[in-house]
Every structure is written in structure tokens, then in C-alpha cells.
Short mmCIF file of N, CA and C in Angstrom, two decimals:
data_model
loop_
_atom_site.label_atom_id
_atom_site.label_comp_id
_atom_site.label_asym_id
_atom_site.label_seq_id
_atom_site.Cartn_x
_atom_site.Cartn_y
_atom_site.Cartn_z
N MET A 1 30.90 -8.86 56.75
CA MET A 1 30.77 -10.14 56.12
C MET A 1 31.57 -10.11 54.81
N ILE A 2 32.39 -11.11 54.64
CA ILE A 2 33.19 -11.23 53.41
C ILE A 2 32.73 -12.51 52.71
N LEU A 3 32.18 -12.37 51.51
CA LEU A 3 31.72 -13.55 50.77
C LEU A 3 32.92 -14.33 50.25
N LYS A 4 32.72 -15.64 50.06
CA LYS A 4 33.86 -16.53 49.82
C LYS A 4 34.60 -16.29 48.52
N GLY A 5 34.01 -15.64 47.54
CA GLY A 5 34.70 -15.38 46.29
C GLY A 5 35.58 -14.15 46.29
N ALA A 6 35.51 -13.34 47.35
CA ALA A 6 36.31 -12.11 47.43
C ALA A 6 37.78 -12.46 47.63
N VAL A 7 38.65 -11.61 47.10
CA VAL A 7 40.09 -11.77 47.29
C VAL A 7 40.58 -10.60 48.12
N ILE A 8 41.15 -10.89 49.29
CA ILE A 8 41.61 -9.86 50.22
C ILE A 8 43.11 -10.04 50.41
N GLY A 9 43.88 -8.96 50.25
CA GLY A 9 45.33 -9.01 50.40
C GLY A 9 45.77 -9.12 51.85
N ASN A 10 47.07 -8.97 52.06
CA ASN A 10 47.68 -9.07 53.38
C ASN A 10 47.60 -7.76 54.13
N ASN A 11 47.59 -7.87 55.46
CA ASN A 11 47.68 -6.72 56.36
C ASN A 11 46.57 -5.70 56.14
N CYS A 12 45.37 -6.19 55.86
CA CYS A 12 44.21 -5.31 55.68
C CYS A 12 43.45 -5.16 56.99
N ASN A 13 42.80 -4.03 57.15
CA ASN A 13 41.97 -3.76 58.32
C ASN A 13 40.54 -3.57 57.81
N ILE A 14 39.72 -4.60 57.99
CA ILE A 14 38.33 -4.57 57.57
C ILE A 14 37.49 -4.44 58.84
N CYS A 15 36.83 -3.32 59.02
CA CYS A 15 36.11 -3.04 60.26
C CYS A 15 34.70 -3.65 60.26
N ALA A 16 34.00 -3.48 61.38
CA ALA A 16 32.68 -4.08 61.60
C ALA A 16 31.64 -3.55 60.62
N ASN A 17 30.59 -4.34 60.44
CA ASN A 17 29.44 -3.96 59.63
C ASN A 17 29.82 -3.60 58.19
N THR A 18 30.72 -4.39 57.64
CA THR A 18 31.17 -4.20 56.26
C THR A 18 30.78 -5.43 55.46
N LEU A 19 30.32 -5.22 54.22
CA LEU A 19 29.99 -6.32 53.32
C LEU A 19 30.89 -6.24 52.11
N ILE A 20 31.53 -7.37 51.80
CA ILE A 20 32.39 -7.47 50.61
C ILE A 20 31.87 -8.63 49.78
N GLU A 21 31.40 -8.34 48.56
CA GLU A 21 30.81 -9.37 47.71
C GLU A 21 31.87 -10.25 47.04
N ASN A 22 31.40 -11.22 46.24
CA ASN A 22 32.26 -12.24 45.64
C ASN A 22 33.26 -11.71 44.64
N ASN A 23 32.82 -10.88 43.71
CA ASN A 23 33.69 -10.41 42.63
C ASN A 23 34.35 -9.09 43.01
N VAL A 24 35.11 -9.14 44.12
CA VAL A 24 35.82 -7.97 44.65
C VAL A 24 37.26 -8.38 44.88
N VAL A 25 38.19 -7.49 44.52
CA VAL A 25 39.61 -7.71 44.79
C VAL A 25 40.11 -6.54 45.61
N ILE A 26 40.73 -6.85 46.75
CA ILE A 26 41.31 -5.83 47.63
C ILE A 26 42.78 -6.15 47.81
N GLY A 27 43.64 -5.15 47.58
CA GLY A 27 45.08 -5.33 47.67
C GLY A 27 45.58 -5.40 49.10
N ASN A 28 46.87 -5.19 49.27
CA ASN A 28 47.53 -5.24 50.57
C ASN A 28 47.45 -3.89 51.29
N ASN A 29 47.48 -3.95 52.62
CA ASN A 29 47.55 -2.74 53.47
C ASN A 29 46.37 -1.79 53.24
N VAL A 30 45.20 -2.34 53.02
CA VAL A 30 44.00 -1.54 52.78
C VAL A 30 43.20 -1.43 54.08
N THR A 31 42.69 -0.24 54.37
CA THR A 31 41.80 -0.03 55.51
C THR A 31 40.40 0.25 54.99
N VAL A 32 39.44 -0.54 55.47
CA VAL A 32 38.03 -0.35 55.14
C VAL A 32 37.31 -0.14 56.47
N LYS A 33 36.84 1.06 56.71
CA LYS A 33 36.17 1.38 57.97
C LYS A 33 34.75 0.83 58.01
N SER A 34 34.08 0.99 59.13
CA SER A 34 32.75 0.40 59.36
C SER A 34 31.68 0.95 58.41
N GLY A 35 30.71 0.07 58.12
CA GLY A 35 29.54 0.48 57.36
C GLY A 35 29.75 0.61 55.87
N VAL A 36 30.83 0.02 55.34
CA VAL A 36 31.12 0.10 53.90
C VAL A 36 30.59 -1.16 53.22
N TYR A 37 29.95 -0.98 52.07
CA TYR A 37 29.47 -2.10 51.26
C TYR A 37 30.23 -2.06 49.94
N ILE A 38 30.96 -3.14 49.67
CA ILE A 38 31.76 -3.21 48.45
C ILE A 38 31.14 -4.29 47.56
N TRP A 39 30.50 -3.83 46.49
CA TRP A 39 29.72 -4.70 45.62
C TRP A 39 30.58 -5.32 44.52
N ASP A 40 30.02 -6.35 43.86
CA ASP A 40 30.71 -7.01 42.75
C ASP A 40 31.22 -5.98 41.75
N GLY A 41 32.45 -6.22 41.25
CA GLY A 41 33.02 -5.36 40.22
C GLY A 41 33.95 -4.28 40.75
N VAL A 42 34.21 -4.26 42.06
CA VAL A 42 35.10 -3.24 42.63
C VAL A 42 36.49 -3.84 42.84
N LYS A 43 37.50 -3.11 42.38
CA LYS A 43 38.90 -3.50 42.60
C LYS A 43 39.58 -2.38 43.36
N ILE A 44 40.21 -2.73 44.48
CA ILE A 44 40.90 -1.76 45.33
C ILE A 44 42.36 -2.17 45.40
N GLU A 45 43.24 -1.29 44.96
CA GLU A 45 44.67 -1.60 44.96
C GLU A 45 45.28 -1.38 46.34
N ASP A 46 46.59 -1.55 46.46
CA ASP A 46 47.31 -1.48 47.74
C ASP A 46 47.25 -0.10 48.38
N ASN A 47 47.33 -0.10 49.73
CA ASN A 47 47.51 1.12 50.53
C ASN A 47 46.37 2.13 50.39
N VAL A 48 45.17 1.65 50.18
CA VAL A 48 44.00 2.51 50.04
C VAL A 48 43.30 2.64 51.39
N PHE A 49 42.77 3.84 51.67
CA PHE A 49 41.95 4.09 52.85
C PHE A 49 40.52 4.36 52.40
N ILE A 50 39.56 3.64 53.00
CA ILE A 50 38.15 3.86 52.71
C ILE A 50 37.46 4.19 54.03
N GLY A 51 36.96 5.42 54.13
CA GLY A 51 36.35 5.89 55.37
C GLY A 51 35.00 5.24 55.65
N PRO A 52 34.46 5.51 56.84
CA PRO A 52 33.19 4.91 57.25
C PRO A 52 32.04 5.27 56.31
N CYS A 53 31.20 4.28 56.09
CA CYS A 53 29.93 4.46 55.36
C CYS A 53 30.09 4.92 53.91
N VAL A 54 31.23 4.62 53.30
CA VAL A 54 31.39 4.91 51.87
C VAL A 54 30.46 3.97 51.10
N ALA A 55 29.79 4.51 50.08
CA ALA A 55 28.86 3.73 49.27
C ALA A 55 29.42 3.54 47.87
N PHE A 56 29.72 2.30 47.52
CA PHE A 56 30.07 1.95 46.15
C PHE A 56 28.79 1.51 45.46
N THR A 57 28.66 1.82 44.18
CA THR A 57 27.53 1.33 43.39
C THR A 57 28.08 0.59 42.19
N ASN A 58 27.32 -0.35 41.64
CA ASN A 58 27.84 -1.11 40.50
C ASN A 58 26.84 -1.24 39.36
N ASP A 59 25.73 -0.55 39.44
CA ASP A 59 24.70 -0.64 38.40
C ASP A 59 24.13 0.77 38.18
N LYS A 60 24.30 1.30 36.96
CA LYS A 60 23.83 2.66 36.67
C LYS A 60 22.31 2.79 36.73
N TYR A 61 21.61 1.72 36.41
CA TYR A 61 20.15 1.76 36.33
C TYR A 61 19.55 0.60 37.11
N PRO A 62 19.71 0.58 38.43
CA PRO A 62 19.26 -0.58 39.21
C PRO A 62 17.73 -0.72 39.24
N ARG A 63 17.30 -1.96 39.17
CA ARG A 63 15.89 -2.32 39.31
C ARG A 63 15.83 -3.56 40.20
N SER A 64 14.76 -3.69 40.94
CA SER A 64 14.61 -4.85 41.81
C SER A 64 14.55 -6.13 40.99
N LYS A 65 15.43 -7.07 41.34
CA LYS A 65 15.48 -8.41 40.74
C LYS A 65 15.81 -8.41 39.25
N VAL A 66 16.37 -7.33 38.74
CA VAL A 66 16.83 -7.26 37.35
C VAL A 66 18.32 -6.93 37.40
N TYR A 67 19.15 -7.83 36.86
CA TYR A 67 20.59 -7.68 36.98
C TYR A 67 21.23 -7.55 35.60
N PRO A 68 22.26 -6.72 35.48
CA PRO A 68 22.96 -6.62 34.20
C PRO A 68 23.77 -7.90 33.94
N ASP A 69 24.13 -8.12 32.68
CA ASP A 69 24.96 -9.28 32.36
C ASP A 69 26.30 -9.22 33.08
N GLU A 70 26.82 -8.02 33.21
CA GLU A 70 28.05 -7.81 33.99
C GLU A 70 27.99 -6.43 34.61
N PHE A 71 28.65 -6.30 35.75
CA PHE A 71 28.68 -5.02 36.44
C PHE A 71 29.86 -4.19 35.95
N LEU A 72 29.69 -2.88 35.90
CA LEU A 72 30.79 -1.99 35.53
C LEU A 72 31.88 -2.08 36.59
N GLN A 73 33.13 -2.10 36.15
CA GLN A 73 34.22 -2.20 37.12
C GLN A 73 34.59 -0.82 37.64
N THR A 74 34.74 -0.74 38.94
CA THR A 74 35.21 0.46 39.62
C THR A 74 36.59 0.14 40.16
N ILE A 75 37.57 1.03 39.91
CA ILE A 75 38.95 0.78 40.34
C ILE A 75 39.42 1.92 41.22
N ILE A 76 39.95 1.56 42.39
CA ILE A 76 40.55 2.53 43.29
C ILE A 76 42.05 2.24 43.27
N ARG A 77 42.83 3.17 42.73
CA ARG A 77 44.27 2.96 42.54
C ARG A 77 45.06 3.14 43.84
N LYS A 78 46.31 2.68 43.79
CA LYS A 78 47.20 2.65 44.96
C LYS A 78 47.26 3.98 45.70
N GLY A 79 47.16 3.87 47.03
CA GLY A 79 47.37 5.02 47.89
C GLY A 79 46.24 6.03 47.91
N ALA A 80 45.13 5.75 47.25
CA ALA A 80 44.00 6.69 47.25
C ALA A 80 43.32 6.69 48.62
N SER A 81 42.60 7.76 48.91
CA SER A 81 41.87 7.90 50.17
C SER A 81 40.47 8.41 49.88
N ILE A 82 39.47 7.72 50.44
CA ILE A 82 38.07 8.10 50.23
C ILE A 82 37.47 8.44 51.58
N GLY A 83 36.99 9.67 51.73
CA GLY A 83 36.44 10.15 52.99
C GLY A 83 35.08 9.56 53.32
N ALA A 84 34.71 9.68 54.59
CA ALA A 84 33.46 9.13 55.11
C ALA A 84 32.25 9.59 54.30
N ASN A 85 31.32 8.67 54.11
CA ASN A 85 30.03 8.94 53.46
C ASN A 85 30.12 9.37 52.00
N ALA A 86 31.26 9.16 51.36
CA ALA A 86 31.34 9.43 49.93
C ALA A 86 30.55 8.37 49.17
N THR A 87 30.07 8.73 47.99
CA THR A 87 29.38 7.80 47.10
C THR A 87 30.16 7.72 45.80
N ILE A 88 30.48 6.49 45.39
CA ILE A 88 31.26 6.27 44.17
C ILE A 88 30.34 5.59 43.16
N LEU A 89 30.04 6.27 42.06
CA LEU A 89 29.16 5.69 41.03
C LEU A 89 29.90 4.61 40.25
N PRO A 90 29.17 3.73 39.54
CA PRO A 90 29.80 2.59 38.88
C PRO A 90 30.67 2.99 37.70
N GLY A 91 31.72 2.17 37.47
CA GLY A 91 32.59 2.38 36.32
C GLY A 91 33.60 3.48 36.50
N ILE A 92 33.79 3.95 37.71
CA ILE A 92 34.69 5.07 38.01
C ILE A 92 36.09 4.54 38.31
N GLU A 93 37.11 5.33 37.94
CA GLU A 93 38.49 5.05 38.37
C GLU A 93 38.96 6.23 39.21
N ILE A 94 39.41 5.93 40.41
CA ILE A 94 40.01 6.94 41.28
C ILE A 94 41.51 6.73 41.23
N GLY A 95 42.23 7.75 40.78
CA GLY A 95 43.65 7.64 40.49
C GLY A 95 44.53 7.45 41.71
N GLU A 96 45.76 7.04 41.43
CA GLU A 96 46.76 6.81 42.46
C GLU A 96 46.95 8.06 43.33
N LYS A 97 46.92 7.87 44.64
CA LYS A 97 47.13 8.92 45.66
C LYS A 97 46.08 10.03 45.62
N ALA A 98 44.99 9.83 44.91
CA ALA A 98 43.91 10.82 44.89
C ALA A 98 43.19 10.82 46.23
N ILE A 99 42.54 11.94 46.55
CA ILE A 99 41.76 12.06 47.78
C ILE A 99 40.35 12.50 47.42
N VAL A 100 39.37 11.76 47.94
CA VAL A 100 37.96 12.10 47.77
C VAL A 100 37.46 12.60 49.12
N GLY A 101 36.97 13.83 49.17
CA GLY A 101 36.50 14.42 50.41
C GLY A 101 35.26 13.75 50.96
N ALA A 102 35.09 13.85 52.27
CA ALA A 102 33.92 13.26 52.94
C ALA A 102 32.62 13.78 52.33
N GLY A 103 31.68 12.88 52.11
CA GLY A 103 30.38 13.25 51.59
C GLY A 103 30.32 13.53 50.10
N SER A 104 31.43 13.39 49.41
CA SER A 104 31.45 13.68 47.97
C SER A 104 30.70 12.60 47.19
N VAL A 105 30.17 13.00 46.03
CA VAL A 105 29.54 12.07 45.11
C VAL A 105 30.39 12.06 43.84
N VAL A 106 31.08 10.94 43.61
CA VAL A 106 32.02 10.85 42.49
C VAL A 106 31.28 10.31 41.28
N THR A 107 31.14 11.17 40.26
CA THR A 107 30.38 10.83 39.05
C THR A 107 31.26 10.62 37.83
N LYS A 108 32.55 10.95 37.95
CA LYS A 108 33.48 10.75 36.83
C LYS A 108 34.86 10.43 37.39
N ASN A 109 35.74 9.96 36.52
CA ASN A 109 37.07 9.54 36.95
C ASN A 109 37.82 10.67 37.66
N VAL A 110 38.65 10.27 38.63
CA VAL A 110 39.46 11.21 39.39
C VAL A 110 40.92 10.98 39.00
N PRO A 111 41.63 12.02 38.52
CA PRO A 111 43.03 11.84 38.12
C PRO A 111 43.94 11.51 39.30
N PRO A 112 45.09 10.91 39.03
CA PRO A 112 46.06 10.66 40.10
C PRO A 112 46.42 11.97 40.82
N CYS A 113 46.56 11.88 42.13
CA CYS A 113 47.00 13.01 42.99
C CYS A 113 46.02 14.18 43.02
N ALA A 114 44.80 14.00 42.55
CA ALA A 114 43.80 15.07 42.61
C ALA A 114 43.05 14.99 43.93
N ILE A 115 42.62 16.14 44.44
CA ILE A 115 41.72 16.20 45.58
C ILE A 115 40.38 16.70 45.04
N VAL A 116 39.32 15.90 45.28
CA VAL A 116 37.99 16.27 44.81
C VAL A 116 37.02 16.31 45.99
N VAL A 117 36.07 17.24 45.94
CA VAL A 117 35.06 17.37 47.00
C VAL A 117 33.73 17.78 46.39
N GLY A 118 32.65 17.52 47.11
CA GLY A 118 31.35 18.05 46.74
C GLY A 118 30.43 17.08 46.03
N ASN A 119 29.25 17.60 45.66
CA ASN A 119 28.24 16.84 44.95
C ASN A 119 27.74 17.66 43.77
N PRO A 120 28.19 17.32 42.55
CA PRO A 120 29.13 16.25 42.25
C PRO A 120 30.55 16.64 42.64
N ALA A 121 31.40 15.62 42.81
CA ALA A 121 32.79 15.87 43.21
C ALA A 121 33.50 16.68 42.14
N ARG A 122 34.18 17.74 42.58
CA ARG A 122 34.93 18.62 41.68
C ARG A 122 36.36 18.78 42.19
N PHE A 123 37.27 18.92 41.25
CA PHE A 123 38.69 19.11 41.58
C PHE A 123 38.88 20.42 42.33
N ILE A 124 39.69 20.38 43.44
CA ILE A 124 40.03 21.63 44.13
C ILE A 124 41.53 21.90 44.14
N LYS A 125 42.35 20.85 44.17
CA LYS A 125 43.80 21.05 44.13
C LYS A 125 44.50 19.71 43.98
N TRP A 126 45.82 19.78 43.82
CA TRP A 126 46.64 18.58 43.71
C TRP A 126 47.21 18.21 45.07
N VAL A 127 47.37 16.93 45.31
CA VAL A 127 48.00 16.45 46.53
C VAL A 127 49.46 16.89 46.52
N GLU A 128 49.91 17.44 47.64
CA GLU A 128 51.32 17.81 47.78
C GLU A 128 52.07 16.62 48.37
N ASP A 129 53.39 16.60 48.23
CA ASP A 129 54.20 15.46 48.66
C ASP A 129 53.97 15.06 50.11
N ASN A 130 53.70 16.03 50.99
CA ASN A 130 53.55 15.71 52.41
C ASN A 130 52.10 15.39 52.80
N GLU A 131 51.17 15.36 51.86
CA GLU A 131 49.76 15.07 52.19
C GLU A 131 49.46 13.59 52.04
#
């Protein structure tokens, strides 16, 4: 389901059982696999891959029926890849061409071209040109 306020670029592949809220911007050539929920405040740039069941969050201290004045913005930069079942905490920036391993919990910004894995996600190496 894509809510009417969302902005979706060209040539995107949005798979089944995905929710995209109103205050979301998705660039061109983005793949969003099944079971992903993209909440208000998330910006995804061009050529990003988001694996199945990735969880974005937008509120550091969520409570039922209590909403912040504004949600922290999460930015996924061009060419980044997020593996299946990763969790991205609010206010995070994932750098250009960075890779987040499957099941990782991203608690802080990821530099461009970094590969991070684990809970919490930790740097393991830099992306090589052919990766």
C-alpha cells in the first residue's frame, strides 16, 4: 500500500505487502522487496536495494497514540543496499554505495562504501569496485 502523499520515482520495483507512508520520498530505480514498512520521514535516493522485511523506525521513544511533533529523518543514499530483516533506527544516514548485512541493527550512521553487519551493526570492510 502506498499512501497518497508518498513520492515514488521512475522504474521502481515495489513488491507485495509493503507499506509506504505519506512523508516518504523514493528516488528512481529503487527496489523494495516484500514485507517492508517505510514510515514517515524516510528518504531513499536512486538505485537503492531494500531486502525483504527490512524495518525502518521513525520514533526513538514510541508510545501508543503519542506522536512527536516531527519524525527524525532517515536517509538512504544512492546505490546503498540493505539486506533482509535489517532494522534501521530513526535519524540514521546510510552512505552512498554502503551495504547493510541481513539481520543487522543499524544504530548509527554508516559511511559511504562501508559494509556493516551485526547487532549492533559494525563496520567490517569497504566496498570494492566490483561489489
